[in-house]
PDB file of C-alpha atoms and ligand atoms in Angstrom:
ATOM      1  CA  UNK A 529      48.814  19.217  21.678  1.00 60.00           C
ATOM      2  CA  UNK A 530      49.477  15.688  20.218  1.00 68.00           C
ATOM      3  CA  UNK A 531      49.276  15.582  16.369  1.00 76.00           C
ATOM      4  CA  UNK A 532      46.399  13.824  14.897  1.00 78.00           C
ATOM      5  CA  UNK A 533      47.475  10.228  13.537  1.00 78.00           C
ATOM      6  CA  UNK A 534      46.718   9.993   9.794  1.00 77.00           C
ATOM      7  CA  UNK A 535      43.305   8.757   8.956  1.00 75.00           C
ATOM      8  CA  UNK A 536      42.895   5.446   6.802  1.00 75.00           C
ATOM      9  CA  UNK A 537      41.281   6.553   3.683  1.00 80.00           C
ATOM     10  CA  UNK A 538      37.473   6.037   3.314  1.00 90.00           C
ATOM     11  CA  UNK A 539      36.790   2.268   2.659  1.00 91.00           C
ATOM     12  CA  UNK A 540      33.536   0.214   1.919  1.00 92.00           C
ATOM     13  CA  UNK A 541      33.526  -2.198   4.890  1.00 93.00           C
ATOM     14  CA  UNK A 542      31.611  -5.408   4.349  1.00 93.00           C
ATOM     15  CA  UNK A 543      31.307  -8.245   6.793  1.00 94.00           C
ATOM     16  CA  UNK A 544      31.673 -11.427   4.544  1.00 94.00           C
ATOM     17  CA  UNK A 545      28.213 -12.824   5.866  1.00 93.00           C
ATOM     18  CA  UNK A 546      26.616  -9.487   4.241  1.00 94.00           C
ATOM     19  CA  UNK A 547      27.897 -10.599   0.935  1.00 94.00           C
ATOM     20  CA  UNK A 548      26.060 -13.902   0.943  1.00 89.00           C
ATOM     21  CA  UNK A 549      26.354 -15.491  -2.280  1.00 89.00           C
ATOM     22  CA  UNK A 550      28.330 -12.733  -3.959  1.00 93.00           C
ATOM     23  CA  UNK A 551      31.242 -13.669  -1.694  1.00 94.00           C
ATOM     24  CA  UNK A 552      32.317 -16.182  -4.060  1.00 93.00           C
ATOM     25  CA  UNK A 553      32.846 -13.483  -6.984  1.00 94.00           C
ATOM     26  CA  UNK A 554      34.226 -10.765  -4.462  1.00 95.00           C
ATOM     27  CA  UNK A 555      37.112 -13.317  -3.311  1.00 96.00           C
ATOM     28  CA  UNK A 556      37.427 -14.237  -7.008  1.00 96.00           C
ATOM     29  CA  UNK A 557      38.547 -10.521  -7.524  1.00 96.00           C
ATOM     30  CA  UNK A 558      40.829 -10.120  -4.480  1.00 97.00           C
ATOM     31  CA  UNK A 559      42.670 -13.714  -4.667  1.00 97.00           C
ATOM     32  CA  UNK A 560      43.521 -13.128  -8.300  1.00 97.00           C
ATOM     33  CA  UNK A 561      45.081 -14.122 -10.625  1.00 97.00           C
ATOM     34  CA  UNK A 562      45.176 -17.722 -10.266  1.00 98.00           C
ATOM     35  CA  UNK A 563      47.379 -20.315 -11.757  1.00 98.00           C
ATOM     36  CA  UNK A 564      44.837 -22.904 -13.776  1.00 98.00           C
ATOM     37  CA  UNK A 565      45.560 -26.443 -12.921  1.00 98.00           C
ATOM     38  CA  UNK A 566      44.321 -28.610 -16.057  1.00 98.00           C
ATOM     39  CA  UNK A 567      42.926 -31.774 -14.157  1.00 99.00           C
ATOM     40  CA  UNK A 568      42.944 -35.026 -16.033  1.00 98.00           C
ATOM     41  CA  UNK A 569      41.508 -38.033 -14.396  1.00 98.00           C
ATOM     42  CA  UNK A 570      39.572 -41.316 -15.237  1.00 98.00           C
ATOM     43  CA  UNK A 571      36.661 -42.720 -13.657  1.00 98.00           C
ATOM     44  CA  UNK A 572      36.411 -46.267 -12.575  1.00 97.00           C
ATOM     45  CA  UNK A 573      35.646 -47.595 -15.970  1.00 97.00           C
ATOM     46  CA  UNK A 574      38.562 -45.744 -17.483  1.00 97.00           C
ATOM     47  CA  UNK A 575      36.768 -43.160 -19.087  1.00 98.00           C
ATOM     48  CA  UNK A 576      39.030 -40.010 -19.348  1.00 98.00           C
ATOM     49  CA  UNK A 577      37.806 -36.488 -17.858  1.00 98.00           C
ATOM     50  CA  UNK A 578      39.731 -33.176 -18.360  1.00 98.00           C
ATOM     51  CA  UNK A 579      38.770 -29.810 -16.444  1.00 98.00           C
ATOM     52  CA  UNK A 580      40.570 -26.570 -15.664  1.00 98.00           C
ATOM     53  CA  UNK A 581      40.622 -25.492 -11.780  1.00 98.00           C
ATOM     54  CA  UNK A 582      41.778 -22.026 -10.982  1.00 98.00           C
ATOM     55  CA  UNK A 583      41.484 -22.601  -7.145  1.00 98.00           C
ATOM     56  CA  UNK A 584      44.993 -24.200  -7.457  1.00 98.00           C
ATOM     57  CA  UNK A 585      48.445 -23.811  -5.340  1.00 98.00           C
ATOM     58  CA  UNK A 586      51.442 -25.758  -4.278  1.00 98.00           C
ATOM     59  CA  UNK A 587      50.286 -26.980  -0.530  1.00 98.00           C
ATOM     60  CA  UNK A 588      53.755 -28.249   0.545  1.00 98.00           C
ATOM     61  CA  UNK A 589      57.243 -28.431  -1.017  1.00 97.00           C
ATOM     62  CA  UNK A 590      58.780 -31.446   0.526  1.00 97.00           C
ATOM     63  CA  UNK A 591      56.930 -33.723   0.190  1.00 98.00           C
ATOM     64  CA  UNK A 592      55.514 -32.312  -3.050  1.00 98.00           C
ATOM     65  CA  UNK A 593      51.836 -31.545  -2.576  1.00 98.00           C
ATOM     66  CA  UNK A 594      49.564 -29.512  -4.497  1.00 98.00           C
ATOM     67  CA  UNK A 595      45.870 -28.892  -3.795  1.00 98.00           C
ATOM     68  CA  UNK A 596      42.989 -27.604  -5.885  1.00 98.00           C
ATOM     69  CA  UNK A 597      39.234 -26.793  -4.968  1.00 98.00           C
ATOM     70  CA  UNK A 598      36.056 -28.403  -6.366  1.00 98.00           C
ATOM     71  CA  UNK A 599      33.409 -26.051  -5.843  1.00 97.00           C
ATOM     72  CA  UNK A 600      30.479 -28.576  -5.540  1.00 97.00           C
ATOM     73  CA  UNK A 601      30.677 -32.228  -6.162  1.00 97.00           C
ATOM     74  CA  UNK A 602      32.092 -32.648  -9.975  1.00 98.00           C
ATOM     75  CA  UNK A 603      33.392 -35.398 -12.287  1.00 98.00           C
ATOM     76  CA  UNK A 604      36.910 -34.504 -11.401  1.00 98.00           C
ATOM     77  CA  UNK A 605      36.666 -34.793  -7.868  1.00 98.00           C
ATOM     78  CA  UNK A 606      34.445 -38.075  -8.142  1.00 98.00           C
ATOM     79  CA  UNK A 607      36.991 -39.632 -10.322  1.00 98.00           C
ATOM     80  CA  UNK A 608      39.881 -38.963  -7.839  1.00 98.00           C
ATOM     81  CA  UNK A 609      38.053 -40.000  -4.789  1.00 98.00           C
ATOM     82  CA  UNK A 610      37.447 -43.466  -6.983  1.00 98.00           C
ATOM     83  CA  UNK A 611      40.756 -44.015  -8.376  1.00 98.00           C
ATOM     84  CA  UNK A 612      43.344 -41.867  -6.123  1.00 98.00           C
ATOM     85  CA  UNK A 613      45.028 -40.369  -9.301  1.00 98.00           C
ATOM     86  CA  UNK A 614      45.205 -37.284 -11.385  1.00 99.00           C
ATOM     87  CA  UNK A 615      47.542 -35.283 -13.808  1.00 99.00           C
ATOM     88  CA  UNK A 616      47.769 -31.504 -13.538  1.00 99.00           C
ATOM     89  CA  UNK A 617      48.920 -29.882 -16.787  1.00 98.00           C
ATOM     90  CA  UNK A 618      49.899 -26.055 -17.323  1.00 98.00           C
ATOM     91  CA  UNK A 619      47.587 -24.195 -19.336  1.00 98.00           C
ATOM     92  CA  UNK A 620      49.437 -21.795 -21.418  1.00 98.00           C
ATOM     93  CA  UNK A 621      48.131 -18.363 -23.032  1.00 98.00           C
ATOM     94  CA  UNK A 622      47.816 -20.094 -26.301  1.00 98.00           C
ATOM     95  CA  UNK A 623      45.507 -22.986 -25.172  1.00 98.00           C
ATOM     96  CA  UNK A 624      43.253 -20.674 -23.253  1.00 98.00           C
ATOM     97  CA  UNK A 625      40.340 -21.205 -25.666  1.00 98.00           C
ATOM     98  CA  UNK A 626      40.728 -25.255 -25.548  1.00 98.00           C
ATOM     99  CA  UNK A 627      41.196 -25.069 -21.705  1.00 98.00           C
ATOM    100  CA  UNK A 628      37.629 -23.271 -21.549  1.00 98.00           C
ATOM    101  CA  UNK A 629      36.224 -25.677 -23.853  1.00 98.00           C
ATOM    102  CA  UNK A 630      37.117 -28.550 -21.118  1.00 98.00           C
ATOM    103  CA  UNK A 631      35.148 -26.395 -18.545  1.00 98.00           C
ATOM    104  CA  UNK A 632      31.823 -27.615 -20.342  1.00 98.00           C
ATOM    105  CA  UNK A 633      29.119 -28.984 -18.197  1.00 96.00           C
ATOM    106  CA  UNK A 634      29.106 -32.206 -20.157  1.00 96.00           C
ATOM    107  CA  UNK A 635      27.513 -35.210 -18.672  1.00 96.00           C
ATOM    108  CA  UNK A 636      29.883 -37.895 -16.465  1.00 94.00           C
ATOM    109  CA  UNK A 637      31.495 -40.190 -19.034  1.00 94.00           C
ATOM    110  CA  UNK A 638      32.456 -37.191 -21.822  1.00 97.00           C
ATOM    111  CA  UNK A 639      35.767 -37.114 -22.749  1.00 98.00           C
ATOM    112  CA  UNK A 640      36.647 -33.511 -22.906  1.00 98.00           C
ATOM    113  CA  UNK A 641      40.005 -34.390 -24.502  1.00 98.00           C
ATOM    114  CA  UNK A 642      37.896 -35.135 -27.469  1.00 98.00           C
ATOM    115  CA  UNK A 643      35.566 -32.025 -27.036  1.00 98.00           C
ATOM    116  CA  UNK A 644      38.502 -29.679 -27.355  1.00 98.00           C
ATOM    117  CA  UNK A 645      40.582 -31.504 -29.883  1.00 98.00           C
ATOM    118  CA  UNK A 646      43.544 -32.328 -27.227  1.00 98.00           C
ATOM    119  CA  UNK A 647      45.897 -35.212 -27.345  1.00 98.00           C
ATOM    120  CA  UNK A 648      45.652 -37.625 -24.491  1.00 98.00           C
ATOM    121  CA  UNK A 649      49.390 -38.651 -23.872  1.00 98.00           C
ATOM    122  CA  UNK A 650      49.886 -41.745 -21.345  1.00 98.00           C
ATOM    123  CA  UNK A 651      51.276 -40.838 -18.039  1.00 98.00           C
ATOM    124  CA  UNK A 652      54.214 -42.468 -16.310  1.00 98.00           C
ATOM    125  CA  UNK A 653      53.042 -42.915 -12.817  1.00 98.00           C
ATOM    126  CA  UNK A 654      49.294 -42.720 -12.992  1.00 98.00           C
ATOM    127  CA  UNK A 655      46.744 -43.998 -14.945  1.00 98.00           C
ATOM    128  CA  UNK A 656      45.227 -40.790 -16.229  1.00 98.00           C
ATOM    129  CA  UNK A 657      46.664 -39.071 -19.230  1.00 98.00           C
ATOM    130  CA  UNK A 658      48.472 -35.805 -19.696  1.00 98.00           C
ATOM    131  CA  UNK A 659      47.346 -32.956 -21.872  1.00 98.00           C
ATOM    132  CA  UNK A 660      49.898 -33.614 -24.994  1.00 98.00           C
ATOM    133  CA  UNK A 661      49.802 -30.068 -26.212  1.00 98.00           C
ATOM    134  CA  UNK A 662      50.564 -28.675 -22.631  1.00 98.00           C
ATOM    135  CA  UNK A 663      53.875 -27.425 -22.067  1.00 98.00           C
ATOM    136  CA  UNK A 664      54.559 -29.327 -18.623  1.00 98.00           C
ATOM    137  CA  UNK A 665      52.675 -31.941 -16.345  1.00 98.00           C
ATOM    138  CA  UNK A 666      52.484 -33.400 -12.836  1.00 98.00           C
ATOM    139  CA  UNK A 667      51.513 -36.954 -12.283  1.00 98.00           C
ATOM    140  CA  UNK A 668      49.700 -36.965  -8.974  1.00 98.00           C
ATOM    141  CA  UNK A 669      48.278 -39.426  -6.227  1.00 98.00           C
ATOM    142  CA  UNK A 670      45.576 -38.192  -3.767  1.00 99.00           C
ATOM    143  CA  UNK A 671      46.758 -37.547  -0.204  1.00 98.00           C
ATOM    144  CA  UNK A 672      43.260 -36.345   0.985  1.00 98.00           C
ATOM    145  CA  UNK A 673      40.316 -34.466   0.625  1.00 98.00           C
ATOM    146  CA  UNK A 674      39.054 -31.824   2.868  1.00 98.00           C
ATOM    147  CA  UNK A 675      35.371 -30.447   2.550  1.00 98.00           C
ATOM    148  CA  UNK A 676      33.770 -27.450   3.607  1.00 97.00           C
ATOM    149  CA  UNK A 677      30.208 -26.283   3.548  1.00 95.00           C
ATOM    150  CA  UNK A 678      27.101 -27.427   1.989  1.00 94.00           C
ATOM    151  CA  UNK A 679      26.061 -28.515  -1.629  1.00 92.00           C
ATOM    152  CA  UNK A 680      25.833 -26.863  -4.146  1.00 90.00           C
ATOM    153  CA  UNK A 681      28.696 -24.414  -3.126  1.00 89.00           C
ATOM    154  CA  UNK A 682      30.709 -26.570  -0.807  1.00 96.00           C
ATOM    155  CA  UNK A 683      34.581 -26.268  -1.184  1.00 97.00           C
ATOM    156  CA  UNK A 684      36.381 -29.617  -1.615  1.00 98.00           C
ATOM    157  CA  UNK A 685      39.954 -29.327  -1.165  1.00 98.00           C
ATOM    158  CA  UNK A 686      42.166 -32.252  -2.940  1.00 99.00           C
ATOM    159  CA  UNK A 687      45.376 -32.489  -1.630  1.00 99.00           C
ATOM    160  CA  UNK A 688      47.587 -34.621  -3.822  1.00 99.00           C
ATOM    161  CA  UNK A 689      51.245 -35.720  -3.966  1.00 98.00           C
ATOM    162  CA  UNK A 690      53.036 -34.767  -7.040  1.00 98.00           C
ATOM    163  CA  UNK A 691      55.014 -38.455  -7.825  1.00 98.00           C
ATOM    164  CA  UNK A 692      56.439 -37.398 -11.208  1.00 98.00           C
ATOM    165  CA  UNK A 693      56.887 -34.206 -13.570  1.00 98.00           C
ATOM    166  CA  UNK A 694      57.425 -33.787 -17.281  1.00 98.00           C
ATOM    167  CA  UNK A 695      58.400 -30.744 -19.109  1.00 98.00           C
ATOM    168  CA  UNK A 696      58.740 -30.373 -23.032  1.00 98.00           C
ATOM    169  CA  UNK A 697      62.678 -29.593 -23.330  1.00 98.00           C
ATOM    170  CA  UNK A 698      61.721 -26.601 -25.497  1.00 97.00           C
ATOM    171  CA  UNK A 699      60.365 -24.790 -22.436  1.00 98.00           C
ATOM    172  CA  UNK A 700      63.550 -25.749 -20.066  1.00 98.00           C
ATOM    173  CA  UNK A 701      65.743 -22.843 -19.145  1.00 97.00           C
ATOM    174  CA  UNK A 702      69.325 -23.119 -18.977  1.00 97.00           C
ATOM    175  CA  UNK A 703      69.359 -23.850 -15.270  1.00 97.00           C
ATOM    176  CA  UNK A 704      67.123 -26.535 -15.819  1.00 97.00           C
ATOM    177  CA  UNK A 705      63.902 -25.087 -14.535  1.00 98.00           C
ATOM    178  CA  UNK A 706      60.884 -24.601 -16.502  1.00 98.00           C
ATOM    179  CA  UNK A 707      60.787 -21.125 -18.099  1.00 97.00           C
ATOM    180  CA  UNK A 708      57.603 -19.496 -17.105  1.00 96.00           C
ATOM    181  CA  UNK A 709      58.109 -16.642 -19.939  1.00 95.00           C
ATOM    182  CA  UNK A 710      58.305 -19.275 -22.698  1.00 96.00           C
ATOM    183  CA  UNK A 711      55.496 -21.421 -21.082  1.00 98.00           C
ATOM    184  CA  UNK A 712      53.223 -18.410 -21.146  1.00 97.00           C
ATOM    185  CA  UNK A 713      51.020 -19.595 -18.329  1.00 98.00           C
ATOM    186  CA  UNK A 714      47.334 -18.505 -18.371  1.00 98.00           C
ATOM    187  CA  UNK A 715      45.802 -17.411 -15.107  1.00 98.00           C
ATOM    188  CA  UNK A 716      42.254 -16.678 -14.283  1.00 97.00           C
ATOM    189  CA  UNK A 717      41.207 -13.623 -12.372  1.00 94.00           C
ATOM    190  CA  UNK A 718      37.948 -11.423 -11.989  1.00 94.00           C
ATOM    191  CA  UNK A 719      34.424 -12.207 -13.538  1.00 94.00           C
ATOM    192  CA  UNK A 720      34.872 -14.015 -16.748  1.00 96.00           C
ATOM    193  CA  UNK A 721      38.438 -12.833 -17.355  1.00 97.00           C
ATOM    194  CA  UNK A 722      41.695 -14.416 -17.869  1.00 98.00           C
ATOM    195  CA  UNK A 723      45.254 -12.879 -17.877  1.00 97.00           C
ATOM    196  CA  UNK A 724      48.423 -13.461 -19.406  1.00 97.00           C
ATOM    197  CA  UNK A 725      51.661 -12.997 -17.900  1.00 96.00           C
ATOM    198  CA  UNK A 726      52.890  -9.276 -17.141  1.00 94.00           C
ATOM    199  CA  UNK A 727      55.891  -7.240 -16.323  1.00 95.00           C
ATOM    200  CA  UNK A 728      58.791  -9.659 -14.521  1.00 94.00           C
ATOM    201  CA  UNK A 729      61.345  -8.427 -12.192  1.00 96.00           C
ATOM    202  CA  UNK A 730      63.677 -10.233  -9.989  1.00 95.00           C
ATOM    203  CA  UNK A 731      63.547  -8.642  -6.383  1.00 95.00           C
ATOM    204  CA  UNK A 732      66.347  -9.748  -3.895  1.00 94.00           C
ATOM    205  CA  UNK A 733      64.835 -11.041  -0.586  1.00 94.00           C
ATOM    206  CA  UNK A 734      65.579  -8.674   2.203  1.00 93.00           C
ATOM    207  CA  UNK A 735      67.981 -10.300   4.969  1.00 94.00           C
ATOM    208  CA  UNK A 736      67.840  -8.983   8.503  1.00 94.00           C
ATOM    209  CA  UNK A 737      70.778  -6.636   9.538  1.00 91.00           C
ATOM    210  CA  UNK A 738      71.519  -5.956   5.799  1.00 88.00           C
ATOM    211  CA  UNK A 739      68.378  -3.943   4.735  1.00 80.00           C
ATOM    212  CA  UNK A 740      68.930  -1.462   2.011  1.00 76.00           C
ATOM    213  CA  UNK A 741      67.271   1.709   2.964  1.00 72.00           C
ATOM    214  CA  UNK A 742      63.543   2.171   2.665  1.00 72.00           C
ATOM    215  CA  UNK A 743      62.434   3.768  -0.608  1.00 71.00           C
ATOM    216  CA  UNK A 744      59.022   5.678  -0.926  1.00 74.00           C
ATOM    217  CA  UNK A 745      56.497   3.293  -1.939  1.00 70.00           C
ATOM    218  CA  UNK A 746      55.888   3.390  -5.734  1.00 66.00           C
ATOM    219  CA  UNK A 747      59.213   5.111  -6.545  1.00 65.00           C
ATOM    220  CA  UNK A 748      61.290   3.077  -9.079  1.00 61.00           C
ATOM    221  CA  UNK A 749      64.326   1.342  -8.498  1.00 56.00           C
ATOM    222  CA  UNK A 750      67.977   3.040  -9.481  1.00 50.00           C
TER     223      UNK A 750
HETATM  224  C1  LIG B2027      39.599 -21.143 -16.013  1.00 57.23           C
HETATM  225  C2  LIG B2027      38.522 -21.798 -15.255  1.00 57.23           C
HETATM  226  C3  LIG B2027      38.872 -22.086 -13.954  1.00 57.23           C
HETATM  227  C4  LIG B2027      38.075 -22.868 -13.005  1.00 57.23           C
HETATM  228  N1  LIG B2027      38.182 -22.992 -11.615  1.00 57.23           N
HETATM  229  C5  LIG B2027      37.332 -23.844 -11.117  1.00 57.23           C
HETATM  230  C6  LIG B2027      37.957 -24.119  -9.679  1.00 57.23           C
HETATM  231  O1  LIG B2027      38.850 -23.871  -9.329  1.00 57.23           O
HETATM  232  N2  LIG B2027      36.741 -25.140  -9.098  1.00 57.23           N
HETATM  233  C7  LIG B2027      35.781 -25.552  -9.828  1.00 57.23           C
HETATM  234  O2  LIG B2027      34.968 -26.119  -9.064  1.00 57.23           O
HETATM  235  N3  LIG B2027      35.178 -25.214 -10.968  1.00 57.23           N
HETATM  236  C8  LIG B2027      35.985 -24.503 -11.737  1.00 57.23           C
HETATM  237  N4  LIG B2027      35.926 -24.227 -13.028  1.00 57.23           N
HETATM  238  C9  LIG B2027      34.537 -24.851 -13.720  1.00 57.23           C
HETATM  239  C10 LIG B2027      34.800 -26.163 -13.874  1.00 57.23           C
HETATM  240  O3  LIG B2027      35.949 -26.440 -15.046  1.00 57.23           O
HETATM  241  C11 LIG B2027      33.637 -26.857 -14.689  1.00 57.23           C
HETATM  242  O4  LIG B2027      32.773 -26.789 -13.654  1.00 57.23           O
HETATM  243  C12 LIG B2027      33.885 -28.286 -15.283  1.00 57.23           C
HETATM  244  O5  LIG B2027      32.559 -28.772 -15.942  1.00 57.23           O
HETATM  245  C13 LIG B2027      34.129 -29.425 -14.067  1.00 57.23           C
HETATM  246  O6  LIG B2027      34.213 -30.354 -14.828  1.00 57.23           O
HETATM  247  P1  LIG B2027      34.282 -32.018 -14.388  1.00 57.23           P
HETATM  248  O7  LIG B2027      32.628 -31.874 -14.004  1.00 57.23           O
HETATM  249  O8  LIG B2027      34.523 -32.558 -15.503  1.00 57.23           O
HETATM  250  O9  LIG B2027      35.277 -32.030 -12.625  1.00 57.23           O
HETATM  251  C14 LIG B2027      36.821 -23.204 -13.787  1.00 57.23           C
HETATM  252  C15 LIG B2027      36.640 -22.975 -15.321  1.00 57.23           C
HETATM  253  C16 LIG B2027      37.349 -22.177 -15.818  1.00 57.23           C
HETATM  254  C17 LIG B2027      36.878 -22.017 -17.405  1.00 57.23           C
END
């Protein structure tokens, strides 16, 4: 007699089509926590705009390309399409309330730097200013926008090449890289929740042929 293979635990199975409008909230719980891009732009008349976007990641390292997604067509997206430029600042935990204020659904042309009492600091390579209070910023040029779906929930992925980076020296580690713990990046997660940084542990990447013996999942390192 052959032994019965271990059965997977019971799960609630859901085709994404059955989730309907809840797919958005569901994915926000599964793909989390997410870093927050504090996106600054200017419109064709040079009026400032600032808004947080957590559908944000590195898309390519060489060339340096980042991406963020506008759900629906918003001012940030429209300004980027009009001018081809943006900056992305890091949102530290200490500035989470200010960052949240800049997500206000204000009419086009409203300066969210003013709304949140933040300092627009001139950039080096692009017209939109950086957030002066942020520990670090990237100055970027639009590469392309890739759109999915229909309004109002359509996703517009903005790919932007990073032309210039700036970091407050107080947040640079001895190896010349930004010190994440000192910057204290805020992240966005499920529902209305934000997360601060948690535990940190450096884990060596495995090299084929030199693997350490496998440990029981969940057991502590010695
Ligand atoms: C922490 C946080 C993260 C957000 N992430 C996104 C996002 O990834 N995509 C998006 O379209 N809106 C996101 N929003 C909502 C926008 O910030 C909000 O709709 C804002 O008004 C857009 O501004 P704009 O019209 O000036 O571009 C987020 C809001 C918060 C508070």
